[in-house]
Amino acid sequence: QVQLVESGGGLVQAGGSLRLSCTASGRAASRSLMGWFRQAPGKERERVGMINWSDGSTLVGNSVKGRFTISGDRGESTMYLQMNSLKPEDTAVYYCAAGRGPFTPERVEYWGQGTQVTVSS
């Protein structure tokens, strides 16, 4: 049973923008935390940002701060990642995740299938 469905990845030139979407269903939709991780070849999975449905607060990592924004619609169980001013180093597979915290790769309960984002120089 697929609980997190992502969309919106693709190929973009440096400086461009993309928006990722993730819709939760089933038990994943009841979790208070949703967020995005990414993993580039040969690197560890890195948390990009997250949203706390309990109070609507969002958090993005330092490497993307000022360029990426997380938003969501709790009623639709859908979260978005708006990525602006993309850089080649943003190239990775982006994963949607849901859980109750702490929001680390080891403790995430549900993962999406991943969507490739490739930024060309």
Short mmCIF file of C-alpha atoms in Angstrom, two decimals:
data_model
loop_
_atom_site.label_atom_id
_atom_site.label_comp_id
_atom_site.label_asym_id
_atom_site.label_seq_id
_atom_site.Cartn_x
_atom_site.Cartn_y
_atom_site.Cartn_z
CA GLN A 1 0.00 0.00 0.00
CA VAL A 2 1.62 3.23 -1.18
CA GLN A 3 1.30 5.88 1.51
CA LEU A 4 3.42 8.73 0.14
CA VAL A 5 3.28 9.71 -3.51
CA GLU A 6 5.72 12.26 -4.88
CA SER A 7 5.75 14.19 -8.11
CA GLY A 8 7.53 17.10 -9.73
CA GLY A 9 11.14 16.08 -10.21
CA GLY A 10 13.04 16.56 -13.43
CA LEU A 11 15.93 18.22 -15.21
CA VAL A 12 16.53 21.94 -14.86
CA GLN A 13 19.36 24.35 -15.57
CA ALA A 14 21.27 26.00 -12.77
CA GLY A 15 19.35 28.99 -11.49
CA GLY A 16 16.02 27.46 -12.39
CA SER A 17 13.14 26.32 -10.23
CA LEU A 18 11.16 23.16 -9.55
CA ARG A 19 8.31 22.30 -7.24
CA LEU A 20 7.91 18.90 -5.67
CA SER A 21 4.64 17.62 -4.26
CA CYS A 22 3.92 14.79 -1.87
CA THR A 23 0.51 13.46 -0.92
CA ALA A 24 0.06 11.18 2.06
CA SER A 25 -2.59 8.55 2.59
CA GLY A 26 -3.42 5.91 5.16
CA ARG A 27 -1.46 6.00 8.39
CA ALA A 28 1.19 8.25 6.89
CA ALA A 29 -1.42 10.98 6.63
CA SER A 30 -1.94 10.89 10.39
CA ARG A 31 1.66 11.58 11.24
CA SER A 32 2.45 15.02 12.65
CA LEU A 33 5.68 15.49 10.70
CA MET A 34 6.28 15.43 6.98
CA GLY A 35 9.40 16.44 5.21
CA TRP A 36 11.91 16.00 2.45
CA PHE A 37 15.23 14.23 2.40
CA ARG A 38 17.66 13.95 -0.47
CA GLN A 39 20.45 11.60 -1.35
CA ALA A 40 23.14 12.16 -3.93
CA PRO A 41 25.30 9.29 -5.22
CA GLY A 42 27.90 8.28 -2.67
CA LYS A 43 26.49 10.57 0.00
CA GLU A 44 24.34 10.06 3.06
CA ARG A 45 20.67 10.90 3.07
CA GLU A 46 20.27 14.53 4.12
CA ARG A 47 17.20 16.19 5.57
CA VAL A 48 16.16 19.13 3.40
CA GLY A 49 13.25 20.40 5.44
CA MET A 50 10.09 19.51 7.28
CA ILE A 51 6.66 20.72 8.30
CA ASN A 52 5.00 20.15 11.63
CA TRP A 53 1.27 19.81 11.06
CA SER A 54 0.58 20.41 14.75
CA ASP A 55 1.39 24.10 14.51
CA GLY A 56 2.18 24.60 10.83
CA SER A 57 5.80 25.46 11.47
CA THR A 58 8.40 24.68 8.85
CA LEU A 59 12.13 24.23 8.91
CA VAL A 60 14.69 24.01 6.10
CA GLY A 61 18.32 23.04 6.25
CA ASN A 62 21.16 25.51 6.10
CA SER A 63 22.31 24.30 2.71
CA VAL A 64 19.00 25.33 1.12
CA LYS A 65 17.90 28.18 3.34
CA GLY A 66 16.82 31.19 1.34
CA ARG A 67 16.31 29.08 -1.79
CA PHE A 68 13.89 26.30 -0.81
CA THR A 69 10.52 26.70 0.86
CA ILE A 70 8.25 24.06 2.39
CA SER A 71 4.52 24.51 2.52
CA GLY A 72 1.51 22.28 2.81
CA ASP A 73 -2.21 21.74 2.90
CA ARG A 74 -3.13 19.69 5.95
CA GLY A 75 -6.64 19.08 4.72
CA GLU A 76 -5.28 17.55 1.52
CA SER A 77 -2.38 15.82 3.30
CA THR A 78 -0.14 17.37 0.70
CA MET A 79 3.24 19.00 1.15
CA TYR A 80 5.24 21.03 -1.32
CA LEU A 81 8.90 21.83 -1.75
CA GLN A 82 9.50 24.95 -3.82
CA MET A 83 13.08 24.97 -5.02
CA ASN A 84 14.49 28.18 -6.46
CA SER A 85 17.97 29.21 -7.57
CA LEU A 86 18.88 25.57 -8.04
CA LYS A 87 22.53 24.59 -8.11
CA PRO A 88 24.24 21.52 -9.55
CA GLU A 89 24.97 20.38 -6.00
CA ASP A 90 21.21 20.11 -5.43
CA THR A 91 21.18 17.13 -7.80
CA ALA A 92 19.88 14.13 -5.88
CA VAL A 93 16.96 11.79 -5.41
CA TYR A 94 14.44 13.60 -3.24
CA TYR A 95 12.34 11.54 -0.85
CA CYS A 96 9.15 12.50 0.90
CA ALA A 97 8.91 11.23 4.46
CA ALA A 98 6.44 11.13 7.33
CA GLY A 99 6.75 10.26 10.98
CA ARG A 100 6.34 11.31 14.58
CA GLY A 101 9.90 12.36 15.30
CA PRO A 102 12.72 12.70 15.80
CA PHE A 103 12.81 13.35 12.09
CA THR A 104 15.98 11.56 11.14
CA PRO A 105 16.49 8.98 8.37
CA GLU A 106 16.71 6.25 11.00
CA ARG A 107 13.43 7.21 12.67
CA VAL A 108 11.24 8.14 9.71
CA GLU A 109 8.29 5.76 9.50
CA TYR A 110 7.18 6.20 5.91
CA TRP A 111 9.11 6.95 2.74
CA GLY A 112 8.03 7.92 -0.72
CA GLN A 113 9.50 6.22 -3.76
CA GLY A 114 11.82 9.13 -4.50
CA THR A 115 11.95 11.56 -7.39
CA GLN A 116 15.08 12.53 -9.30
CA VAL A 117 16.12 16.16 -9.45
CA THR A 118 18.98 16.96 -11.81
CA VAL A 119 20.46 20.43 -12.11
CA SER A 120 22.74 21.03 -15.07
CA SER A 121 25.50 23.62 -15.02
#
